[in-house]
Amino acid sequence: MDLAFDDTQAAIKDSCERLFARHAGPARARDLRRDNGCDRALVQALEGDGFADLFGADGAGPLTAALVVEWAGEAAALAPIGNRLLVAPALLAETPPTMVAVADADRLDAVRFAADADLLIVIDGDEVRVAARGDFAAVPVKSKFGYPFAQVSDVRGTPLAPGSGAVARRWRQVAIAAEIAGTARAALDLTTRYLRERLQFGKAIATFQAVQHRIAELHVSVDSAEWAVREAAWHHARADLAAAAALTACEAAQRAFQETHQLTGAMGFTIEYDLHLWTMRLQALRHEGGGPRAHARDLVRARWKENG
Amino acid sequence: MDYLENAEEAAFRMGVRAWLAENAPKDWRARYPTEDDLARLHREWQRTLYDGGYVGLSWPVDYGGRGLSATYEAILNDELGKADTPRISFHNYLGRAIFTYGTEAQKQRFLPPMLRGEIQWCQGFSEPGAGSDLASLRTSAVLDGDHYVVNGQKMWTSGAQHADWCILLVRTDRDAPKHKGITCLLAPVNQPGITVRPIHISDGSPETCEMFFDDVRVPVTQRIGDPGAGWRIAMTVLAFERGPADVGLIATFQTALAKLETYAEERAIDRDPQIRQAIARTYVIGEVLRLNVVEQLSLRNAGRPPGPDGSVARLLLTQAEQALRSLEFRLRAADAVSGRAPDVLANYLRSRTISIFGGTSEIQKNILAGQVLGLPR
């Protein structure tokens, strides 16, 4: 066993960091949010550099794809990168289009990225339907959760093979977990910097033990989410691991929201401060796909079945 | 000990309830949609309450009050919460500074119009570099004849955009130890040299303000208490700010929790053991808070002013409100994300700020450890 990045992963990390420095980041996210938009150019750049299709690539695979999804979340990238890099390649034989949205049939009233999607994947129990742009209607809704959402209706599209529903749900759990892990990491890092810089009582508030313990516990929580998502991706979204990764990540998301906002004080709640660019998304990700309750049920179901 | 209201108190409660049924504004959230509308409504509502005889219940008759015990304030706040009326002004805690430390002339000048809703206040305490460490504030006031000249910046002055007056903490003595060099001034918000800028929180709403002071002249007659007494005055004000009874929180908490229980029942998620437990835990926190309120009220009636154990109330209030709004968010996440129920997110975000505004939970715990438990620093 070796949990260190291999040479390919390290090289991809370097390239991605440069790419995200150009195409993502807080300022870019703010620009895009102003018009309720998202970042097609970023996904195209990933496609151009070959990072969008790591899932089935020799020498890479789902784990490396999941790492890119984490780093994109960390960089506040505003694009359906988890859907494009993890969910779509697990379901489709052909190369997916640039912008992919994933929805549950019973939760079509607020679907992330649907208004900009070239392809919509709808999970309905055991079944999955895929609809190209034009084969579904998407009306943008006003939402304050850091992503563009749209209300979806009139989905036509074509069904995939029976049993695709479970595959789609598992990979989506991995994708959500990877997005949360990266997003929470960024919120943690920003808060750690704040604690070092903010002076009260004549010293950095980072020197207070009550503060140190809180940020240390959050660090453990975010690390846990990372470990869980990487193992699940490496094992090709095995049902129990995927659900466990999503559940762990949801718990990290909740802790990250509450702790980073407590520790950055009133400043952290303002719109000028960047923290909300990540934390509001954590709230959206935490509730996607039925949220922690659904992930916990999936986990129990997977473990019972395999043990019984 | 007696957990029941006496006959007069019970009669008063019935009277308030009947009066509110007649006089409370109906459907006010829809009729007063903007911030400006709400500011206007708060003034009107304060005046209506005043005319009904319901403002300043526990204030001395000489200053426009009715001289009743604090229990009556709590009953009123409770009924206001149940009737879901607009909030009432901050007179009960900011007025306390003027009442306790002001001169007779200041009391006559400020208290009656404050109770009538003619003067709205904001609180100029925090600064960019002085939050938890409030005593390190740097906004300066230098004596020039019979005026102070004020320069500096205040943060988190909620309501400043609609306020008439600001209660200010300023540094008048740079050489004194930091807690001793602070003085309390009253300044009209609309005067030369004061700039008010709204601060938006992450959901986009203009939640609070910052204020800039550029050679603002404040007459010495608008100083409250002695020079250097500002810290003691601030602590009095904050101790009163902490009280959950003052904001009718118990009633709004119970109403909101009952609504959530109905919501869970209607959607048949009330059989989910996780949700049942979360509801039960939230209920218990609310009950503990209610008992704390009753105890604090008894102590206040016995003549004891709020002290450091007000931090207990503040921590409980924070826990209760955060548990409630987390539960609401959890049950109604889909409605919140789709924008169908925008209140759910706003309530949740606001609940997270309670552990920060008016003294962070960390500071409250420091107060309890140091001043109540007597632990060494």
XYZ file of C-alpha atoms in Angstrom:
685
model
C 0.000 0.000 0.000
C 1.148 3.493 -0.742
C -1.050 6.536 -0.152
C 1.478 9.086 -1.439
C 0.855 10.695 -4.840
C 2.613 8.837 -7.669
C 4.658 10.737 -10.264
C 1.729 11.131 -12.649
C -0.531 12.455 -9.879
C 2.140 14.873 -8.674
C 2.684 16.141 -12.221
C -1.071 16.530 -12.786
C -1.353 18.406 -9.483
C 1.274 20.896 -10.657
C -0.423 21.421 -14.018
C -3.868 21.725 -12.428
C -2.642 24.300 -9.948
C -1.353 26.427 -12.824
C -4.549 25.904 -14.788
C -6.783 26.801 -11.827
C -4.629 29.834 -11.048
C -5.517 31.104 -14.540
C -9.118 29.882 -14.805
C -10.553 29.680 -11.278
C -10.131 31.368 -7.882
C -12.348 33.672 -5.783
C -12.337 36.654 -8.163
C -13.431 34.499 -11.103
C -16.135 32.866 -8.957
C -17.490 36.281 -7.967
C -17.607 37.402 -11.619
C -19.487 34.290 -12.669
C -21.930 34.442 -9.757
C -22.944 37.975 -10.684
C -24.824 36.614 -13.732
C -25.704 33.241 -12.172
C -23.240 31.726 -14.656
C -20.674 28.954 -14.621
C -17.316 28.198 -16.166
C -17.495 26.356 -19.485
C -14.056 27.719 -20.438
C -12.524 26.023 -17.416
C -13.891 22.585 -18.304
C -12.761 23.116 -21.898
C -9.273 23.923 -20.615
C -9.315 20.682 -18.585
C -10.449 18.824 -21.711
C -7.708 20.473 -23.753
C -5.031 19.324 -21.329
C -6.479 15.809 -21.115
C -7.525 16.159 -17.456
C -11.229 15.708 -18.154
C -10.767 12.131 -19.299
C -8.493 10.655 -16.639
C -11.248 8.237 -15.542
C -10.478 5.632 -18.200
C -6.948 6.757 -19.063
C -3.951 4.425 -18.825
C -1.769 5.313 -15.863
C -4.513 7.415 -14.288
C -8.074 6.212 -13.517
C -10.904 7.320 -11.219
C -8.696 8.119 -8.233
C -6.656 10.619 -10.230
C -9.878 12.054 -11.668
C -11.245 12.418 -8.110
C -8.079 14.281 -7.089
C -8.662 16.806 -9.879
C -12.243 17.255 -8.630
C -10.908 17.944 -5.111
C -8.418 20.516 -6.378
C -11.074 22.204 -8.496
C -13.270 22.593 -5.401
C -10.328 24.007 -3.496
C -9.820 26.580 -6.268
C -13.511 27.611 -6.092
C -13.969 26.413 -9.688
C -17.556 27.058 -10.709
C -18.263 24.177 -13.081
C -19.735 20.645 -12.930
C -16.303 19.034 -12.794
C -17.318 16.112 -10.574
C -20.148 15.227 -12.973
C -17.899 15.499 -16.032
C -14.863 13.679 -14.604
C -16.502 10.982 -12.443
C -20.244 10.436 -12.965
C -20.542 10.727 -16.752
C -17.528 8.532 -17.664
C -18.829 5.785 -15.343
C -22.116 5.668 -17.262
C -21.369 6.547 -20.875
C -19.368 4.624 -23.465
C -18.550 7.729 -25.476
C -16.686 10.841 -24.312
C -19.158 13.055 -22.413
C -19.878 16.625 -23.528
C -18.333 19.534 -21.615
C -21.140 20.479 -19.240
C -22.970 17.652 -17.468
C -25.716 18.020 -14.866
C -26.908 15.195 -12.604
C -30.378 15.151 -11.039
C -32.679 12.898 -9.033
C -36.051 12.303 -10.661
C -37.832 13.287 -7.439
C -35.784 16.456 -6.889
C -35.931 18.334 -10.177
C -36.802 21.719 -8.718
C -33.199 22.745 -8.052
C -30.569 21.025 -10.201
C -27.004 22.296 -10.105
C -25.676 23.545 -13.464
C -28.785 22.358 -15.362
C -29.310 25.627 -17.239
C -25.844 25.349 -18.827
C -25.789 21.578 -19.276
C -25.129 19.930 -22.637
C -26.229 16.677 -21.075
C -28.569 15.925 -18.198
C -28.331 12.632 -16.304
C -31.490 11.829 -14.333
C -31.312 9.110 -11.674
C -34.679 7.434 -11.082
C -34.418 4.417 -8.782
C -32.648 1.654 -10.729
C -32.887 3.588 -13.944
C -30.965 6.408 -15.517
C -32.073 8.598 -18.378
C -29.751 10.873 -20.296
C -31.079 13.881 -22.157
C -29.094 16.119 -24.480
C -29.642 19.877 -24.496
C -33.052 20.498 -26.068
C -34.475 17.302 -24.636
C -35.206 18.926 -21.293
C -36.297 22.317 -20.018
C -34.244 24.184 -17.408
C -35.368 27.468 -15.863
C -32.782 29.182 -13.617
C -33.871 29.647 -9.999
C -32.617 32.239 -7.537
C -30.454 30.503 -5.015
C -27.837 31.772 -2.588
C -25.836 28.570 -2.317
C -22.879 29.553 -4.477
C -23.853 27.555 -7.580
C -26.276 28.201 -10.432
C -29.398 26.067 -10.010
C -32.275 25.500 -12.413
C -35.692 23.929 -12.235
C -35.824 21.016 -14.661
C -38.931 19.702 -16.413
C -40.069 17.897 -19.568
C -37.161 15.471 -19.606
C -37.293 13.231 -22.659
C -33.939 11.566 -23.342
C -33.008 7.896 -23.532
C -32.781 5.268 -20.811
C -29.455 3.565 -20.068
C -29.139 -0.158 -19.299
C -31.153 -1.398 -16.282
C -29.126 -1.198 -13.071
C -27.430 2.040 -14.116
C -29.188 3.829 -11.244
C -26.999 2.254 -8.595
C -23.829 2.975 -10.574
C -24.820 6.598 -11.055
C -25.705 7.078 -7.392
C -22.401 5.605 -6.207
C -20.267 7.729 -8.504
C -22.233 10.783 -7.633
C -21.525 10.116 -3.964
C -17.815 9.988 -4.781
C -18.074 13.194 -6.835
C -19.920 15.078 -4.074
C -17.442 13.826 -1.482
C -14.481 14.949 -3.624
C -16.015 18.380 -4.168
C -16.706 18.739 -0.444
C -13.191 17.619 0.507
C -11.547 20.260 -1.697
C -14.035 22.979 -0.825
C -13.725 22.348 2.922
C -9.928 22.277 2.588
C -9.979 25.775 1.102
C -12.279 27.082 3.858
C -9.969 25.523 6.457
C -6.853 27.072 4.867
C -8.421 30.517 4.623
C -9.505 30.330 8.269
C -6.059 29.174 9.384
C -4.547 32.225 7.667
C -7.151 34.465 9.324
C -6.315 33.088 12.780
C -2.640 33.896 12.241
C -3.362 37.440 11.057
C -6.190 38.535 13.372
C -4.847 40.229 16.483
C -6.892 40.582 19.698
C -5.671 41.026 23.269
C -2.299 41.934 21.790
C -1.649 38.658 19.987
C -2.779 36.487 17.106
C -6.013 34.708 18.044
C -4.317 31.561 16.689
C -2.391 31.474 19.970
C -5.539 30.809 22.045
C -5.948 27.159 22.910
C -9.749 27.305 22.661
C -9.276 28.383 19.047
C -6.473 25.923 18.302
C -8.552 22.937 19.425
C -11.447 23.893 17.196
C -9.346 24.314 14.064
C -7.399 21.138 14.861
C -10.630 19.130 15.061
C -11.741 20.570 11.747
C -8.408 19.620 10.206
C -8.970 15.993 11.254
C -12.465 16.118 9.808
C -11.323 17.421 6.410
C -8.464 14.917 6.286
C -10.987 12.144 6.995
C -13.130 13.227 4.078
C -10.093 13.205 1.778
C -9.027 9.707 2.829
C -12.546 8.347 2.434
C -13.092 9.826 -1.006
C -9.728 8.664 -2.337
C -10.223 5.105 -1.173
C -13.735 5.028 -2.645
C -12.479 6.312 -6.004
C -9.596 3.852 -6.059
C -12.082 0.993 -5.448
C -14.278 2.238 -8.318
C -17.041 3.524 -6.070
C -17.781 0.268 -4.283
C -21.215 0.776 -2.755
C -20.168 0.823 0.909
C -17.079 2.966 0.333
C -18.900 5.501 -1.846
C -21.668 5.952 0.723
C -19.139 6.143 3.567
C -17.139 8.774 1.672
C -20.241 10.879 1.063
C -21.351 10.574 4.699
C -17.891 11.444 6.040
C -17.696 14.379 3.662
C -21.148 15.663 4.671
C -20.078 15.635 8.295
C -16.879 17.487 7.391
C -18.941 20.004 5.391
C -21.165 20.769 8.355
C -18.262 21.099 10.732
C -16.331 23.237 8.243
C -19.270 25.614 7.806
C -19.870 26.072 11.513
C -16.266 26.211 12.659
C -14.833 28.457 9.941
C -17.677 30.924 10.428
C -17.315 30.923 14.206
C -13.545 31.345 14.043
C -13.549 34.150 11.481
C -16.132 36.038 13.550
C -18.381 38.681 12.096
C -15.912 39.313 9.253
C -16.475 35.766 7.981
C -20.174 36.469 7.449
C -19.647 39.479 5.210
C -19.955 39.295 1.476
C -16.599 41.059 1.017
C -14.747 38.229 2.727
C -14.097 35.208 0.475
C -15.087 32.507 2.965
C -18.706 32.281 1.794
C -17.545 31.392 -1.729
C -16.692 27.980 -0.320
C -18.954 27.621 2.709
C -22.259 28.338 0.973
C -21.347 25.654 -1.567
C -20.650 23.213 1.252
C -24.277 23.634 2.324
C -25.511 22.885 -1.192
C -23.229 19.853 -1.601
C -24.162 18.519 1.820
C -27.821 18.335 0.855
C -27.421 17.055 -2.693
C -28.628 13.577 -3.554
C -30.740 13.262 -0.408
C -27.987 14.411 1.957
C -26.447 12.548 4.887
C -29.654 10.622 5.644
C -29.645 9.074 2.172
C -25.912 8.309 2.309
C -26.268 6.696 5.741
C -29.133 4.504 4.522
C -27.098 3.468 1.462
C -24.141 2.603 3.654
C -26.192 0.430 6.003
C -27.855 -1.293 3.055
C -24.498 -2.026 1.415
C -22.933 -3.399 4.594
C -25.922 -5.574 5.507
C -26.129 -7.041 2.048
C -22.430 -7.881 1.917
C -22.339 -9.338 5.411
C -25.610 -11.243 5.149
C -40.475 29.024 44.475
C -43.580 29.301 42.355
C -43.747 28.281 38.732
C -47.153 29.845 38.092
C -48.129 33.441 37.382
C -50.152 35.175 40.075
C -53.668 36.493 39.433
C -52.558 40.013 38.428
C -49.893 38.668 36.083
C -52.317 36.237 34.481
C -54.873 39.013 34.024
C -52.206 41.236 32.494
C -51.292 38.460 30.034
C -54.937 38.098 28.959
C -55.139 41.866 28.564
C -52.036 42.007 26.379
C -53.295 39.150 24.246
C -56.653 40.798 23.658
C -54.998 44.127 22.894
C -52.578 42.516 20.416
C -55.424 40.751 18.635
C -56.902 44.198 17.980
C -53.780 46.272 17.412
C -50.864 44.143 16.138
C -50.060 44.797 12.457
C -51.369 41.996 10.271
C -49.448 40.388 7.435
C -46.636 42.880 7.981
C -43.847 40.934 6.255
C -45.675 41.191 2.954
C -46.835 44.757 3.491
C -43.395 46.070 4.515
C -41.041 44.202 2.193
C -37.947 46.447 2.151
C -35.488 47.429 4.864
C -36.756 51.021 4.726
C -40.377 49.885 5.083
C -39.442 47.810 8.112
C -37.618 50.701 9.754
C -40.764 52.812 9.321
C -42.925 49.986 10.660
C -40.760 49.618 13.780
C -41.248 53.282 14.631
C -45.006 53.100 14.057
C -45.326 49.897 16.036
C -43.318 51.263 18.953
C -45.652 54.281 19.027
C -48.763 52.081 18.894
C -47.445 50.012 21.794
C -46.600 53.157 23.706
C -50.083 54.576 23.220
C -51.492 51.233 24.378
C -49.459 51.569 27.585
C -47.138 48.650 26.827
C -43.751 50.375 26.549
C -41.461 50.825 29.527
C -43.505 48.576 31.823
C -40.657 48.199 34.294
C -39.381 51.770 33.844
C -39.978 54.431 36.493
C -43.166 56.450 36.067
C -41.123 59.689 36.107
C -39.528 58.835 32.757
C -42.624 57.648 30.944
C -42.673 54.107 32.300
C -45.232 52.227 34.416
C -43.125 51.121 37.364
C -44.131 47.430 37.235
C -41.885 44.426 37.950
C -39.695 42.839 35.248
C -42.135 39.926 35.069
C -44.542 42.154 33.155
C -41.895 42.943 30.546
C -41.312 39.214 30.138
C -45.034 38.496 29.779
C -45.337 41.257 27.190
C -42.322 39.985 25.231
C -43.703 36.472 25.400
C -47.054 37.559 23.977
C -45.358 39.695 21.308
C -43.368 36.633 20.267
C -46.472 34.440 20.157
C -48.366 37.011 18.110
C -45.369 37.232 15.715
C -45.347 41.026 15.795
C -42.516 43.185 14.439
C -39.619 43.513 16.878
C -39.641 46.386 19.335
C -36.814 48.852 19.777
C -33.706 48.420 21.885
C -34.829 50.797 24.623
C -34.574 48.168 27.302
C -30.872 47.771 27.025
C -29.422 50.928 25.456
C -31.767 53.063 27.551
C -30.331 51.308 30.583
C -27.030 53.200 30.096
C -28.758 56.574 30.172
C -31.059 55.525 32.991
C -28.239 54.188 35.164
C -25.444 56.646 34.401
C -27.079 59.748 32.853
C -27.786 63.103 34.463
C -31.347 64.129 35.267
C -31.339 66.431 32.227
C -30.159 63.586 29.969
C -32.827 61.243 31.304
C -35.545 63.804 30.672
C -34.172 64.572 27.234
C -33.722 61.033 25.920
C -35.864 58.528 27.791
C -39.440 59.669 27.070
C -38.904 60.100 23.295
C -37.024 56.782 23.240
C -40.020 55.000 24.748
C -42.350 56.736 22.278
C -40.265 55.405 19.394
C -39.150 58.866 18.286
C -35.474 58.130 18.844
C -33.946 54.994 17.332
C -30.490 53.967 18.508
C -27.493 52.134 17.205
C -24.544 50.875 19.178
C -21.060 52.144 18.256
C -18.860 49.780 20.243
C -16.867 47.384 18.009
C -14.116 48.481 15.645
C -12.063 46.772 12.954
C -9.350 46.020 15.523
C -11.603 45.728 18.571
C -14.067 42.846 18.550
C -13.688 40.278 21.327
C -10.991 42.602 22.671
C -13.406 45.527 22.848
C -11.296 47.456 25.350
C -8.583 47.949 22.726
C -10.849 50.333 20.780
C -9.073 53.305 19.181
C -11.753 55.762 18.003
C -10.560 58.921 19.724
C -12.332 61.885 21.286
C -10.301 64.976 22.082
C -11.718 67.797 24.175
C -11.920 71.133 22.360
C -13.678 73.718 24.554
C -17.125 72.368 25.397
C -17.021 69.737 22.604
C -15.348 66.413 21.977
C -13.877 65.949 18.496
C -14.320 62.320 17.432
C -12.235 60.478 14.814
C -12.196 56.795 13.936
C -14.250 53.880 12.665
C -16.954 51.708 14.211
C -18.026 48.281 12.907
C -21.177 46.149 13.206
C -23.331 49.160 14.113
C -26.554 47.338 13.240
C -29.455 49.587 12.365
C -27.228 52.664 11.868
C -28.764 53.369 8.455
C -32.148 53.955 10.156
C -30.974 55.240 13.536
C -31.234 58.781 14.903
C -28.619 58.484 17.632
C -25.548 56.391 18.301
C -24.223 55.388 21.712
C -20.465 55.564 21.259
C -17.440 54.253 23.092
C -14.404 56.443 22.487
C -10.871 56.672 23.839
C -10.382 59.922 25.728
C -7.189 59.005 27.584
C -4.381 57.330 25.683
C -2.154 57.081 28.756
C -4.625 55.313 31.049
C -4.815 51.477 31.182
C -6.986 50.372 28.255
C -10.180 49.730 30.261
C -9.890 53.086 32.067
C -9.381 55.438 29.125
C -12.800 54.843 27.520
C -15.684 57.315 27.634
C -19.312 57.014 26.535
C -20.841 59.655 24.237
C -24.198 60.080 22.504
C -24.090 61.416 18.951
C -26.798 62.073 16.368
C -26.148 59.867 13.330
C -27.097 62.521 10.791
C -24.438 65.150 11.345
C -21.376 66.409 9.484
C -18.401 64.028 9.580
C -20.369 60.788 10.076
C -20.588 58.366 7.167
C -22.691 55.212 7.432
C -22.019 52.339 5.049
C -24.070 49.110 5.013
C -22.283 45.767 5.350
C -23.829 42.896 3.386
C -23.676 39.351 4.687
C -23.081 36.352 2.477
C -26.728 35.912 1.458
C -26.641 39.457 0.085
C -28.799 41.173 2.720
C -27.642 44.471 4.305
C -27.435 43.048 7.783
C -25.333 45.621 9.587
C -23.234 48.784 9.085
C -19.921 50.450 9.596
C -19.537 54.103 10.573
C -16.729 56.524 9.882
C -16.092 59.551 12.129
C -14.176 62.467 10.685
C -13.786 65.419 13.091
C -17.291 64.883 14.477
C -18.144 67.431 17.174
C -20.077 66.127 20.201
C -21.067 68.525 23.014
C -19.767 67.568 26.443
C -23.398 67.576 27.622
C -23.860 64.412 25.531
C -21.310 62.452 27.557
C -22.841 59.725 29.720
C -21.149 59.290 33.074
C -17.673 60.496 33.914
C -14.709 60.570 31.558
C -13.153 57.084 31.733
C -16.404 55.402 32.879
C -17.162 54.033 29.390
C -16.116 50.459 30.046
C -18.393 50.055 33.073
C -21.297 51.542 31.104
C -20.636 49.200 28.186
C -20.650 46.174 30.480
C -24.031 47.248 31.922
C -25.462 47.653 28.441
C -24.103 44.300 27.241
C -25.381 42.475 30.325
C -28.888 43.655 29.472
C -28.409 42.871 25.782
C -27.742 39.247 26.633
C -31.139 38.535 28.165
C -33.358 36.209 26.113
C -36.443 37.443 28.009
C -35.862 40.899 26.549
C -36.384 39.684 23.016
C -39.319 37.333 23.584
C -37.187 34.487 22.331
C -38.964 31.707 24.195
C -42.247 32.326 22.433
C -40.734 32.600 18.951
C -38.694 29.471 19.640
C -41.737 27.477 20.696
C -43.810 28.714 17.769
C -41.072 27.844 15.273
C -40.495 24.389 16.756
C -44.225 23.622 16.695
C -44.301 24.613 13.017
C -41.410 22.247 12.276
C -43.154 19.408 14.083
C -46.236 19.966 11.935
C -44.055 20.122 8.827
C -42.395 16.792 9.707
C -45.789 15.216 10.360
C -47.318 16.441 7.100
C -44.436 15.020 5.097
C -44.465 11.776 7.086
C -40.810 12.150 8.065
C -41.774 12.305 11.734
C -41.331 8.526 11.996
C -37.623 8.789 11.166
C -35.794 8.101 14.463
C -33.015 10.570 13.621
C -35.535 13.354 13.133
C -37.525 12.419 16.244
C -34.357 12.590 18.314
C -33.303 15.913 16.805
C -36.731 17.405 17.548
C -36.651 16.064 21.108
C -33.165 17.449 21.760
C -34.131 20.842 20.385
C -37.229 20.872 22.580
C -35.161 20.122 25.687
C -32.700 22.937 24.965
C -35.657 25.309 24.601
C -37.098 24.187 27.938
C -33.782 24.707 29.717
C -33.564 28.181 28.236
C -37.113 28.931 29.417
C -36.243 27.905 32.977
C -33.119 30.056 32.875
C -35.255 33.015 31.822
C -37.655 32.469 34.711
C -34.775 32.222 37.176
C -33.078 35.388 35.883
C -36.396 37.197 36.058
C -36.867 36.201 39.691
C -33.397 37.497 40.520
C -34.104 40.754 38.712
C -37.382 41.165 40.608
C -35.467 40.595 43.834
C -33.438 43.666 42.940
C -30.288 42.021 41.678
C -28.948 43.524 38.414
C -27.778 41.137 35.686
C -24.218 39.980 36.306
C -21.673 37.633 34.744
C -24.072 34.676 34.910
C -25.940 36.438 32.088
C -23.355 34.603 30.013
C -25.176 31.359 30.859
C -28.341 32.754 29.307
C -26.390 33.936 26.304
C -24.823 30.497 25.726
C -28.185 28.746 26.160
C -29.892 31.202 23.831
C -27.206 30.544 21.218
C -27.521 26.775 21.590
C -31.295 26.875 21.399
C -31.504 29.103 18.357
C -28.733 27.231 16.528
C -30.271 23.830 17.286
C -33.664 25.053 16.083
C -32.419 26.621 12.861
C -30.116 23.686 12.060
C -33.109 21.397 12.429
C -35.219 23.657 10.232
C -32.481 23.781 7.600
C -32.030 20.015 7.737
C -35.746 19.314 7.276
C -36.267 21.983 4.634
C -32.943 21.923 2.766
C -34.597 21.224 -0.589
C -36.934 24.219 -0.178
C -33.991 26.396 0.814
C -31.797 25.394 -2.144
C -34.585 25.848 -4.672
C -35.305 29.309 -3.235
C -38.918 28.330 -2.375
C -38.325 29.096 1.297
C -35.710 31.882 1.450
C -36.380 32.377 5.175
C -34.879 28.991 5.956
C -31.397 30.003 4.819
C -31.690 33.492 6.304
C -32.761 32.045 9.680
C -29.931 29.544 9.576
C -27.259 32.134 8.756
C -28.591 34.497 11.402
C -28.513 31.723 13.993
C -24.829 31.181 13.259
C -24.085 34.835 13.976
C -25.618 34.678 17.471
C -22.479 32.982 18.782
C -20.530 36.063 17.617
C -22.556 39.269 18.022
C -22.797 40.828 21.472
C -19.801 38.803 22.680
C -18.645 35.516 21.140
C -19.358 32.197 22.852
C -15.638 31.999 23.566
C -15.793 35.307 25.465
C -18.944 34.171 27.322
C -17.120 31.034 28.443
C -14.124 33.102 29.549
C -16.481 35.265 31.635
C -18.065 32.183 33.233
C -14.721 30.565 33.949
C -13.160 33.718 35.373
C -16.000 35.616 37.029
C -18.490 32.909 38.024
C -16.254 29.902 38.685
C -13.357 32.056 39.873
C -10.746 30.245 37.795
C -7.369 31.960 37.365
C -6.570 33.740 34.091
